Short mmCIF file of N, CA and C in Angstrom, two decimals:
data_model
loop_
_atom_site.label_atom_id
_atom_site.label_comp_id
_atom_site.label_asym_id
_atom_site.label_seq_id
_atom_site.Cartn_x
_atom_site.Cartn_y
_atom_site.Cartn_z
N UNK E 1 -30.28 -88.81 142.22
CA UNK E 1 -30.71 -87.59 142.87
C UNK E 1 -30.24 -87.56 144.32
N UNK E 2 -30.26 -88.73 144.96
CA UNK E 2 -29.80 -88.80 146.35
C UNK E 2 -28.35 -88.35 146.46
N UNK E 3 -27.51 -88.84 145.54
CA UNK E 3 -26.09 -88.50 145.56
C UNK E 3 -25.89 -87.00 145.34
N UNK E 4 -26.63 -86.42 144.40
CA UNK E 4 -26.54 -84.99 144.13
C UNK E 4 -26.96 -84.18 145.35
N UNK E 5 -28.05 -84.58 145.97
CA UNK E 5 -28.53 -83.88 147.16
C UNK E 5 -27.51 -83.96 148.28
N UNK E 6 -26.91 -85.12 148.48
CA UNK E 6 -25.91 -85.30 149.53
C UNK E 6 -24.68 -84.45 149.26
N UNK E 7 -24.18 -84.52 148.03
CA UNK E 7 -22.95 -83.79 147.68
C UNK E 7 -23.12 -82.28 147.75
N UNK E 8 -24.29 -81.80 147.40
CA UNK E 8 -24.50 -80.35 147.38
C UNK E 8 -25.06 -79.82 148.69
N UNK E 9 -25.53 -80.72 149.53
CA UNK E 9 -26.13 -80.28 150.79
C UNK E 9 -27.49 -79.64 150.59
N UNK E 10 -28.12 -79.97 149.48
CA UNK E 10 -29.44 -79.43 149.16
C UNK E 10 -30.43 -80.60 149.18
N UNK E 11 -31.59 -80.36 149.71
CA UNK E 11 -32.58 -81.44 149.76
C UNK E 11 -33.09 -81.76 148.35
N UNK E 12 -33.51 -83.01 148.18
CA UNK E 12 -34.08 -83.42 146.89
C UNK E 12 -35.31 -82.57 146.56
N UNK E 13 -36.05 -82.24 147.58
CA UNK E 13 -37.25 -81.43 147.37
C UNK E 13 -36.89 -80.08 146.75
N UNK E 14 -35.82 -79.47 147.27
CA UNK E 14 -35.38 -78.18 146.72
C UNK E 14 -34.89 -78.34 145.28
N UNK E 15 -34.15 -79.40 145.03
CA UNK E 15 -33.67 -79.65 143.66
C UNK E 15 -34.85 -79.79 142.71
N UNK E 16 -35.85 -80.57 143.12
CA UNK E 16 -37.01 -80.79 142.26
C UNK E 16 -37.88 -79.54 142.12
N UNK E 17 -37.68 -78.57 142.98
CA UNK E 17 -38.40 -77.31 142.84
C UNK E 17 -37.91 -76.57 141.58
N UNK E 18 -36.63 -76.74 141.25
CA UNK E 18 -36.04 -76.04 140.11
C UNK E 18 -35.90 -76.92 138.86
N UNK E 19 -35.83 -78.22 139.07
CA UNK E 19 -35.65 -79.15 137.95
C UNK E 19 -36.66 -80.29 138.09
N UNK E 20 -37.35 -80.61 137.00
CA UNK E 20 -38.35 -81.67 137.05
C UNK E 20 -37.75 -83.06 136.93
N UNK E 21 -36.53 -83.14 136.39
CA UNK E 21 -35.94 -84.46 136.17
C UNK E 21 -34.42 -84.38 136.14
N UNK E 22 -33.79 -85.56 136.18
CA UNK E 22 -32.33 -85.63 136.05
C UNK E 22 -31.90 -85.08 134.70
N UNK E 23 -32.70 -85.39 133.70
CA UNK E 23 -32.37 -84.92 132.35
C UNK E 23 -32.32 -83.39 132.30
N UNK E 24 -33.25 -82.72 132.96
CA UNK E 24 -33.24 -81.26 133.00
C UNK E 24 -31.96 -80.74 133.65
N UNK E 25 -31.50 -81.42 134.69
CA UNK E 25 -30.26 -81.01 135.36
C UNK E 25 -29.08 -81.17 134.41
N UNK E 26 -29.01 -82.30 133.75
CA UNK E 26 -27.90 -82.57 132.82
C UNK E 26 -27.91 -81.57 131.68
N UNK E 27 -29.07 -81.29 131.13
CA UNK E 27 -29.18 -80.31 130.05
C UNK E 27 -28.73 -78.94 130.55
N UNK E 28 -29.17 -78.55 131.74
CA UNK E 28 -28.80 -77.24 132.28
C UNK E 28 -27.29 -77.14 132.49
N UNK E 29 -26.68 -78.20 133.01
CA UNK E 29 -25.23 -78.20 133.23
C UNK E 29 -24.48 -78.08 131.91
N UNK E 30 -24.87 -78.87 130.92
CA UNK E 30 -24.19 -78.84 129.62
C UNK E 30 -24.39 -77.49 128.92
N UNK E 31 -25.59 -76.94 128.99
CA UNK E 31 -25.84 -75.65 128.36
C UNK E 31 -25.05 -74.55 129.05
N UNK E 32 -24.95 -74.62 130.37
CA UNK E 32 -24.14 -73.65 131.11
C UNK E 32 -22.67 -73.76 130.72
N UNK E 33 -22.19 -74.98 130.60
CA UNK E 33 -20.80 -75.21 130.20
C UNK E 33 -20.56 -74.65 128.79
N UNK E 34 -21.45 -74.93 127.86
CA UNK E 34 -21.29 -74.43 126.49
C UNK E 34 -21.34 -72.90 126.45
N UNK E 35 -22.26 -72.32 127.21
CA UNK E 35 -22.37 -70.86 127.25
C UNK E 35 -21.07 -70.25 127.80
N UNK E 36 -20.54 -70.84 128.86
CA UNK E 36 -19.29 -70.34 129.44
C UNK E 36 -18.12 -70.47 128.48
N UNK E 37 -18.04 -71.59 127.79
CA UNK E 37 -16.96 -71.78 126.81
C UNK E 37 -17.10 -70.76 125.68
N UNK E 38 -18.31 -70.55 125.21
CA UNK E 38 -18.53 -69.58 124.13
C UNK E 38 -18.09 -68.18 124.55
N UNK E 39 -18.50 -67.76 125.73
CA UNK E 39 -18.16 -66.43 126.23
C UNK E 39 -16.65 -66.29 126.43
N UNK E 40 -16.03 -67.27 127.10
CA UNK E 40 -14.61 -67.20 127.39
C UNK E 40 -13.77 -67.32 126.12
N UNK E 41 -14.23 -68.11 125.16
CA UNK E 41 -13.51 -68.24 123.89
C UNK E 41 -13.54 -66.92 123.13
N UNK E 42 -14.69 -66.30 123.09
CA UNK E 42 -14.81 -65.01 122.42
C UNK E 42 -13.86 -64.00 123.04
N UNK E 43 -13.80 -63.97 124.38
CA UNK E 43 -12.89 -63.05 125.07
C UNK E 43 -11.43 -63.37 124.75
N UNK E 44 -11.08 -64.65 124.72
CA UNK E 44 -9.70 -65.05 124.43
C UNK E 44 -9.31 -64.66 123.01
N UNK E 45 -10.20 -64.83 122.07
CA UNK E 45 -9.91 -64.49 120.67
C UNK E 45 -9.78 -62.97 120.52
N UNK E 46 -10.66 -62.23 121.17
CA UNK E 46 -10.62 -60.77 121.06
C UNK E 46 -9.45 -60.15 121.82
N UNK E 47 -8.88 -60.88 122.77
CA UNK E 47 -7.81 -60.34 123.61
C UNK E 47 -6.46 -60.28 122.91
N UNK E 48 -6.33 -60.94 121.79
CA UNK E 48 -5.04 -61.00 121.11
C UNK E 48 -5.14 -60.47 119.69
N UNK E 49 -4.03 -59.91 119.22
CA UNK E 49 -3.95 -59.44 117.84
C UNK E 49 -3.39 -60.51 116.92
N UNK E 50 -2.55 -61.38 117.44
CA UNK E 50 -1.86 -62.37 116.63
C UNK E 50 -2.76 -63.59 116.41
N UNK E 51 -2.94 -64.03 115.17
CA UNK E 51 -3.84 -65.15 114.88
C UNK E 51 -3.51 -66.44 115.63
N UNK E 52 -2.24 -66.78 115.76
CA UNK E 52 -1.87 -68.01 116.47
C UNK E 52 -2.24 -67.89 117.94
N UNK E 53 -2.03 -66.70 118.52
CA UNK E 53 -2.40 -66.49 119.93
C UNK E 53 -3.91 -66.59 120.12
N UNK E 54 -4.66 -66.16 119.13
CA UNK E 54 -6.13 -66.28 119.20
C UNK E 54 -6.52 -67.76 119.28
N UNK E 55 -5.88 -68.58 118.45
CA UNK E 55 -6.19 -70.01 118.44
C UNK E 55 -5.76 -70.67 119.74
N UNK E 56 -4.53 -70.40 120.18
CA UNK E 56 -4.06 -71.04 121.42
C UNK E 56 -4.86 -70.55 122.62
N UNK E 57 -5.31 -69.31 122.59
CA UNK E 57 -6.16 -68.81 123.67
C UNK E 57 -7.50 -69.53 123.71
N UNK E 58 -8.10 -69.73 122.54
CA UNK E 58 -9.38 -70.45 122.47
C UNK E 58 -9.22 -71.90 122.92
N UNK E 59 -8.13 -72.54 122.50
CA UNK E 59 -7.88 -73.92 122.91
C UNK E 59 -7.66 -73.99 124.42
N UNK E 60 -6.97 -73.00 124.97
CA UNK E 60 -6.76 -72.95 126.42
C UNK E 60 -8.07 -72.89 127.18
N UNK E 61 -9.03 -72.14 126.67
CA UNK E 61 -10.35 -72.06 127.30
C UNK E 61 -11.00 -73.45 127.32
N UNK E 62 -10.95 -74.13 126.20
CA UNK E 62 -11.55 -75.47 126.12
C UNK E 62 -10.85 -76.42 127.09
N UNK E 63 -9.52 -76.37 127.14
CA UNK E 63 -8.78 -77.26 128.03
C UNK E 63 -9.13 -77.01 129.50
N UNK E 64 -9.24 -75.75 129.87
CA UNK E 64 -9.60 -75.44 131.27
C UNK E 64 -10.99 -75.95 131.62
N UNK E 65 -11.90 -75.86 130.67
CA UNK E 65 -13.28 -76.29 130.93
C UNK E 65 -13.44 -77.80 130.88
N UNK E 66 -12.71 -78.47 130.01
CA UNK E 66 -12.87 -79.92 129.85
C UNK E 66 -12.33 -80.67 131.06
N UNK E 67 -11.42 -80.05 131.80
CA UNK E 67 -10.88 -80.70 133.00
C UNK E 67 -11.96 -81.00 134.03
N UNK E 68 -13.06 -80.27 133.96
CA UNK E 68 -14.14 -80.43 134.92
C UNK E 68 -14.98 -81.68 134.67
N UNK E 69 -14.85 -82.28 133.49
CA UNK E 69 -15.75 -83.37 133.10
C UNK E 69 -14.97 -84.65 132.88
N UNK E 70 -15.45 -85.71 133.48
CA UNK E 70 -14.85 -87.03 133.28
C UNK E 70 -15.31 -87.61 131.94
N UNK E 71 -14.43 -88.34 131.23
CA UNK E 71 -14.85 -88.95 129.97
C UNK E 71 -16.07 -89.86 130.11
N UNK E 72 -16.18 -90.56 131.24
CA UNK E 72 -17.33 -91.43 131.45
C UNK E 72 -18.63 -90.63 131.49
N UNK E 73 -18.59 -89.44 132.07
CA UNK E 73 -19.79 -88.60 132.12
C UNK E 73 -20.19 -88.18 130.70
N UNK E 74 -19.20 -87.84 129.89
CA UNK E 74 -19.51 -87.49 128.50
C UNK E 74 -20.03 -88.70 127.72
N UNK E 75 -19.46 -89.85 128.02
CA UNK E 75 -19.94 -91.09 127.39
C UNK E 75 -21.40 -91.32 127.74
N UNK E 76 -21.76 -91.11 129.00
CA UNK E 76 -23.15 -91.28 129.42
C UNK E 76 -24.08 -90.30 128.72
N UNK E 77 -23.63 -89.06 128.57
CA UNK E 77 -24.44 -88.08 127.84
C UNK E 77 -24.63 -88.54 126.40
N UNK E 78 -23.53 -88.97 125.77
CA UNK E 78 -23.59 -89.42 124.38
C UNK E 78 -24.53 -90.61 124.23
N UNK E 79 -24.48 -91.54 125.17
CA UNK E 79 -25.27 -92.77 125.08
C UNK E 79 -26.74 -92.57 125.47
N UNK E 80 -26.97 -91.88 126.58
CA UNK E 80 -28.32 -91.80 127.14
C UNK E 80 -29.11 -90.55 126.74
N UNK E 81 -28.40 -89.54 126.25
CA UNK E 81 -29.05 -88.28 125.86
C UNK E 81 -28.58 -87.87 124.47
N UNK E 82 -28.91 -88.66 123.45
CA UNK E 82 -28.38 -88.39 122.10
C UNK E 82 -28.75 -87.02 121.54
N UNK E 83 -29.92 -86.51 121.90
CA UNK E 83 -30.30 -85.19 121.40
C UNK E 83 -29.41 -84.11 122.01
N UNK E 84 -29.10 -84.25 123.28
CA UNK E 84 -28.20 -83.30 123.94
C UNK E 84 -26.80 -83.42 123.35
N UNK E 85 -26.35 -84.66 123.12
CA UNK E 85 -25.02 -84.86 122.53
C UNK E 85 -24.94 -84.22 121.15
N UNK E 86 -26.03 -84.30 120.39
CA UNK E 86 -26.05 -83.68 119.06
C UNK E 86 -25.93 -82.16 119.19
N UNK E 87 -26.54 -81.58 120.22
CA UNK E 87 -26.39 -80.13 120.46
C UNK E 87 -24.95 -79.78 120.80
N UNK E 88 -24.29 -80.64 121.59
CA UNK E 88 -22.88 -80.43 121.93
C UNK E 88 -22.04 -80.48 120.65
N UNK E 89 -22.28 -81.49 119.83
CA UNK E 89 -21.54 -81.63 118.56
C UNK E 89 -21.77 -80.42 117.66
N UNK E 90 -23.01 -79.99 117.56
CA UNK E 90 -23.34 -78.84 116.72
C UNK E 90 -22.68 -77.58 117.27
N UNK E 91 -22.69 -77.40 118.58
CA UNK E 91 -22.06 -76.24 119.21
C UNK E 91 -20.58 -76.19 118.89
N UNK E 92 -19.88 -77.30 119.12
CA UNK E 92 -18.43 -77.25 118.89
C UNK E 92 -18.11 -77.11 117.41
N UNK E 93 -18.92 -77.71 116.54
CA UNK E 93 -18.69 -77.55 115.10
C UNK E 93 -18.84 -76.09 114.67
N UNK E 94 -19.91 -75.45 115.14
CA UNK E 94 -20.14 -74.04 114.78
C UNK E 94 -19.02 -73.14 115.27
N UNK E 95 -18.60 -73.33 116.51
CA UNK E 95 -17.57 -72.46 117.09
C UNK E 95 -16.22 -72.67 116.40
N UNK E 96 -15.86 -73.91 116.17
CA UNK E 96 -14.58 -74.20 115.52
C UNK E 96 -14.58 -73.65 114.10
N UNK E 97 -15.66 -73.89 113.39
CA UNK E 97 -15.77 -73.41 112.02
C UNK E 97 -15.66 -71.89 111.98
N UNK E 98 -16.37 -71.23 112.87
CA UNK E 98 -16.37 -69.77 112.91
C UNK E 98 -14.97 -69.23 113.18
N UNK E 99 -14.30 -69.74 114.19
CA UNK E 99 -12.98 -69.24 114.57
C UNK E 99 -11.96 -69.49 113.45
N UNK E 100 -11.86 -70.73 112.99
CA UNK E 100 -10.81 -71.05 112.03
C UNK E 100 -11.06 -70.45 110.65
N UNK E 101 -12.29 -70.44 110.19
CA UNK E 101 -12.54 -69.85 108.88
C UNK E 101 -12.23 -68.36 108.88
N UNK E 102 -12.59 -67.65 109.96
CA UNK E 102 -12.28 -66.23 110.05
C UNK E 102 -10.77 -65.99 110.09
N UNK E 103 -10.07 -66.77 110.90
CA UNK E 103 -8.63 -66.57 111.04
C UNK E 103 -7.87 -66.95 109.77
N UNK E 104 -8.23 -68.06 109.17
CA UNK E 104 -7.51 -68.49 107.96
C UNK E 104 -7.81 -67.58 106.77
N UNK E 105 -9.05 -67.14 106.65
CA UNK E 105 -9.41 -66.28 105.53
C UNK E 105 -8.83 -64.87 105.68
N UNK E 106 -8.72 -64.41 106.91
CA UNK E 106 -8.26 -63.05 107.14
C UNK E 106 -6.86 -62.95 107.70
N UNK E 107 -6.00 -63.89 107.36
CA UNK E 107 -4.64 -63.91 107.89
C UNK E 107 -3.77 -62.91 107.14
N UNK E 108 -3.76 -61.68 107.63
CA UNK E 108 -2.94 -60.64 107.02
C UNK E 108 -1.52 -60.64 107.53
N UNK E 109 -1.20 -61.51 108.48
CA UNK E 109 0.14 -61.54 109.06
C UNK E 109 0.98 -62.69 108.51
N UNK E 110 0.46 -63.40 107.54
CA UNK E 110 1.17 -64.54 106.93
C UNK E 110 1.66 -65.55 107.97
N UNK E 111 0.80 -65.86 108.91
CA UNK E 111 1.12 -66.86 109.94
C UNK E 111 0.82 -68.27 109.45
N UNK E 112 -0.11 -68.37 108.53
CA UNK E 112 -0.58 -69.68 108.11
C UNK E 112 -0.25 -69.94 106.65
N UNK E 113 -0.08 -71.21 106.36
CA UNK E 113 0.06 -71.60 104.96
C UNK E 113 -1.24 -71.28 104.24
N UNK E 114 -1.15 -71.14 102.95
CA UNK E 114 -2.35 -70.85 102.16
C UNK E 114 -3.14 -72.15 101.97
N UNK E 115 -4.15 -72.30 102.79
CA UNK E 115 -5.03 -73.47 102.69
C UNK E 115 -6.47 -72.97 102.57
N UNK E 116 -7.29 -73.76 101.96
CA UNK E 116 -8.70 -73.42 101.85
C UNK E 116 -9.33 -73.55 103.23
N UNK E 117 -9.87 -72.45 103.78
CA UNK E 117 -10.45 -72.51 105.13
C UNK E 117 -11.57 -73.54 105.27
N UNK E 118 -12.37 -73.72 104.22
CA UNK E 118 -13.47 -74.70 104.28
C UNK E 118 -12.93 -76.12 104.39
N UNK E 119 -11.89 -76.43 103.61
CA UNK E 119 -11.30 -77.77 103.65
C UNK E 119 -10.63 -78.00 105.00
N UNK E 120 -9.89 -77.00 105.47
CA UNK E 120 -9.21 -77.15 106.75
C UNK E 120 -10.20 -77.40 107.88
N UNK E 121 -11.25 -76.58 107.96
CA UNK E 121 -12.21 -76.75 109.07
C UNK E 121 -12.99 -78.04 108.94
N UNK E 122 -13.31 -78.46 107.72
CA UNK E 122 -14.01 -79.74 107.54
C UNK E 122 -13.13 -80.90 108.01
N UNK E 123 -11.84 -80.86 107.67
CA UNK E 123 -10.91 -81.91 108.11
C UNK E 123 -10.74 -81.89 109.62
N UNK E 124 -10.61 -80.69 110.18
CA UNK E 124 -10.46 -80.57 111.63
C UNK E 124 -11.69 -81.11 112.35
N UNK E 125 -12.87 -80.74 111.87
CA UNK E 125 -14.10 -81.22 112.51
C UNK E 125 -14.24 -82.73 112.41
N UNK E 126 -13.86 -83.31 111.28
CA UNK E 126 -13.92 -84.77 111.14
C UNK E 126 -12.98 -85.43 112.13
N UNK E 127 -11.80 -84.87 112.30
CA UNK E 127 -10.84 -85.43 113.26
C UNK E 127 -11.35 -85.27 114.69
N UNK E 128 -11.94 -84.14 115.00
CA UNK E 128 -12.47 -83.93 116.34
C UNK E 128 -13.56 -84.95 116.63
N UNK E 129 -14.46 -85.15 115.69
CA UNK E 129 -15.53 -86.14 115.90
C UNK E 129 -14.97 -87.54 116.08
N UNK E 130 -13.89 -87.86 115.38
CA UNK E 130 -13.30 -89.20 115.46
C UNK E 130 -12.46 -89.39 116.71
N UNK E 131 -11.79 -88.35 117.16
CA UNK E 131 -10.80 -88.49 118.23
C UNK E 131 -11.26 -87.88 119.56
N UNK E 132 -11.85 -86.70 119.52
CA UNK E 132 -12.27 -86.04 120.76
C UNK E 132 -13.71 -86.45 121.05
N UNK E 133 -13.85 -87.73 121.34
CA UNK E 133 -15.14 -88.26 121.74
C UNK E 133 -14.91 -89.27 122.86
N UNK E 134 -15.89 -89.43 123.72
CA UNK E 134 -15.70 -90.28 124.90
C UNK E 134 -15.24 -91.69 124.60
N UNK E 135 -15.77 -92.32 123.56
CA UNK E 135 -15.39 -93.70 123.25
C UNK E 135 -13.91 -93.80 122.91
N UNK E 136 -13.43 -92.95 122.01
CA UNK E 136 -12.03 -92.99 121.62
C UNK E 136 -11.12 -92.70 122.81
N UNK E 137 -11.48 -91.72 123.59
CA UNK E 137 -10.66 -91.33 124.75
C UNK E 137 -10.55 -92.47 125.74
N UNK E 138 -11.67 -93.11 126.07
CA UNK E 138 -11.66 -94.20 127.05
C UNK E 138 -10.98 -95.45 126.49
N UNK E 139 -11.25 -95.79 125.22
CA UNK E 139 -10.65 -96.98 124.62
C UNK E 139 -9.13 -96.88 124.53
N UNK E 140 -8.61 -95.67 124.42
CA UNK E 140 -7.17 -95.47 124.27
C UNK E 140 -6.51 -94.96 125.54
N UNK E 141 -7.26 -94.99 126.65
CA UNK E 141 -6.73 -94.59 127.95
C UNK E 141 -6.07 -93.22 127.91
N UNK E 142 -6.78 -92.27 127.32
CA UNK E 142 -6.29 -90.90 127.21
C UNK E 142 -7.10 -90.00 128.13
N UNK E 143 -6.60 -88.83 128.37
CA UNK E 143 -7.40 -87.82 129.05
C UNK E 143 -7.96 -86.89 127.97
N UNK E 144 -9.10 -86.26 128.24
CA UNK E 144 -9.62 -85.31 127.25
C UNK E 144 -8.61 -84.21 126.94
N UNK E 145 -7.93 -83.75 127.98
CA UNK E 145 -6.94 -82.67 127.80
C UNK E 145 -5.81 -83.12 126.87
N UNK E 146 -5.27 -84.30 127.11
CA UNK E 146 -4.18 -84.83 126.27
C UNK E 146 -4.65 -84.99 124.82
N UNK E 147 -5.86 -85.47 124.65
CA UNK E 147 -6.40 -85.69 123.31
C UNK E 147 -6.55 -84.38 122.56
N UNK E 148 -7.14 -83.39 123.20
CA UNK E 148 -7.35 -82.09 122.56
C UNK E 148 -6.01 -81.43 122.26
N UNK E 149 -5.11 -81.45 123.24
CA UNK E 149 -3.80 -80.82 123.05
C UNK E 149 -3.06 -81.47 121.87
N UNK E 150 -3.04 -82.79 121.80
CA UNK E 150 -2.33 -83.49 120.72
C UNK E 150 -2.95 -83.20 119.36
N UNK E 151 -4.26 -83.23 119.28
CA UNK E 151 -4.93 -83.00 118.01
C UNK E 151 -4.67 -81.58 117.50
N UNK E 152 -4.82 -80.59 118.38
CA UNK E 152 -4.61 -79.22 117.94
C UNK E 152 -3.14 -78.92 117.68
N UNK E 153 -2.25 -79.59 118.40
CA UNK E 153 -0.82 -79.44 118.11
C UNK E 153 -0.54 -79.93 116.69
N UNK E 154 -1.11 -81.05 116.35
CA UNK E 154 -0.94 -81.60 115.00
C UNK E 154 -1.48 -80.64 113.94
N UNK E 155 -2.69 -80.14 114.14
CA UNK E 155 -3.28 -79.25 113.15
C UNK E 155 -2.61 -77.88 113.13
N UNK E 156 -2.32 -77.34 114.28
CA UNK E 156 -1.73 -76.01 114.33
C UNK E 156 -0.33 -76.01 113.72
N UNK E 157 0.46 -76.99 114.03
CA UNK E 157 1.80 -77.05 113.45
C UNK E 157 1.78 -77.51 112.01
N UNK E 158 0.66 -78.04 111.58
CA UNK E 158 0.52 -78.41 110.18
C UNK E 158 0.17 -77.22 109.30
N UNK E 159 -0.29 -76.12 109.90
CA UNK E 159 -0.67 -74.96 109.10
C UNK E 159 0.22 -73.75 109.33
N UNK E 160 1.01 -73.75 110.38
CA UNK E 160 1.85 -72.58 110.65
C UNK E 160 3.18 -72.69 109.92
N UNK E 161 3.80 -71.56 109.71
CA UNK E 161 5.09 -71.52 109.04
C UNK E 161 6.20 -72.04 109.95
N UNK E 162 6.08 -71.74 111.24
CA UNK E 162 7.07 -72.18 112.22
C UNK E 162 6.36 -73.01 113.27
N UNK E 163 7.13 -73.81 114.00
CA UNK E 163 6.57 -74.63 115.07
C UNK E 163 6.04 -73.72 116.16
N UNK E 164 4.82 -73.98 116.61
CA UNK E 164 4.18 -73.20 117.65
C UNK E 164 3.81 -74.12 118.78
N UNK E 165 4.18 -73.77 120.00
CA UNK E 165 3.86 -74.60 121.17
C UNK E 165 2.53 -74.17 121.76
N UNK E 166 1.74 -75.15 122.19
CA UNK E 166 0.51 -74.86 122.93
C UNK E 166 0.88 -74.79 124.40
N UNK E 167 0.84 -73.62 124.96
CA UNK E 167 1.28 -73.44 126.34
C UNK E 167 0.14 -73.36 127.33
N UNK E 168 -1.08 -73.59 126.89
CA UNK E 168 -2.23 -73.42 127.80
C UNK E 168 -2.59 -74.70 128.45
#
């Protein structure tokens, strides 16, 4: 709390006026981050007509937001706040499932190979849980951005008819 008060220039007393504990602060920060990602992802998906652009736009939103968080901070959330980490996992699973199932099922532009949307999203979510997690990222000396970009490049180019670059 001392470090937070010093960095923000706000007294601990003022911080405790709005938050009863460190856990409340961490929960508020993570919920704000998830809300922002949800809103910005929705806007990115709605801003484009082309299915691949919708996906790359959504991934770009995640990449811009993940840059703000150090892998060690996510590791601490995962380790010390398992209920919050489960909410993060549930949030990303719901959003990914929603976006990909809608796009794959409703691909009227023949951008994607004919794959079962349920199988694709289940495989993608399993890979995300295995690879886009603090332990894997730190053990393999990766950045969250590099990990996300590589994983989605693999999946996106595995389902598209032509090679598609992630430019976000």
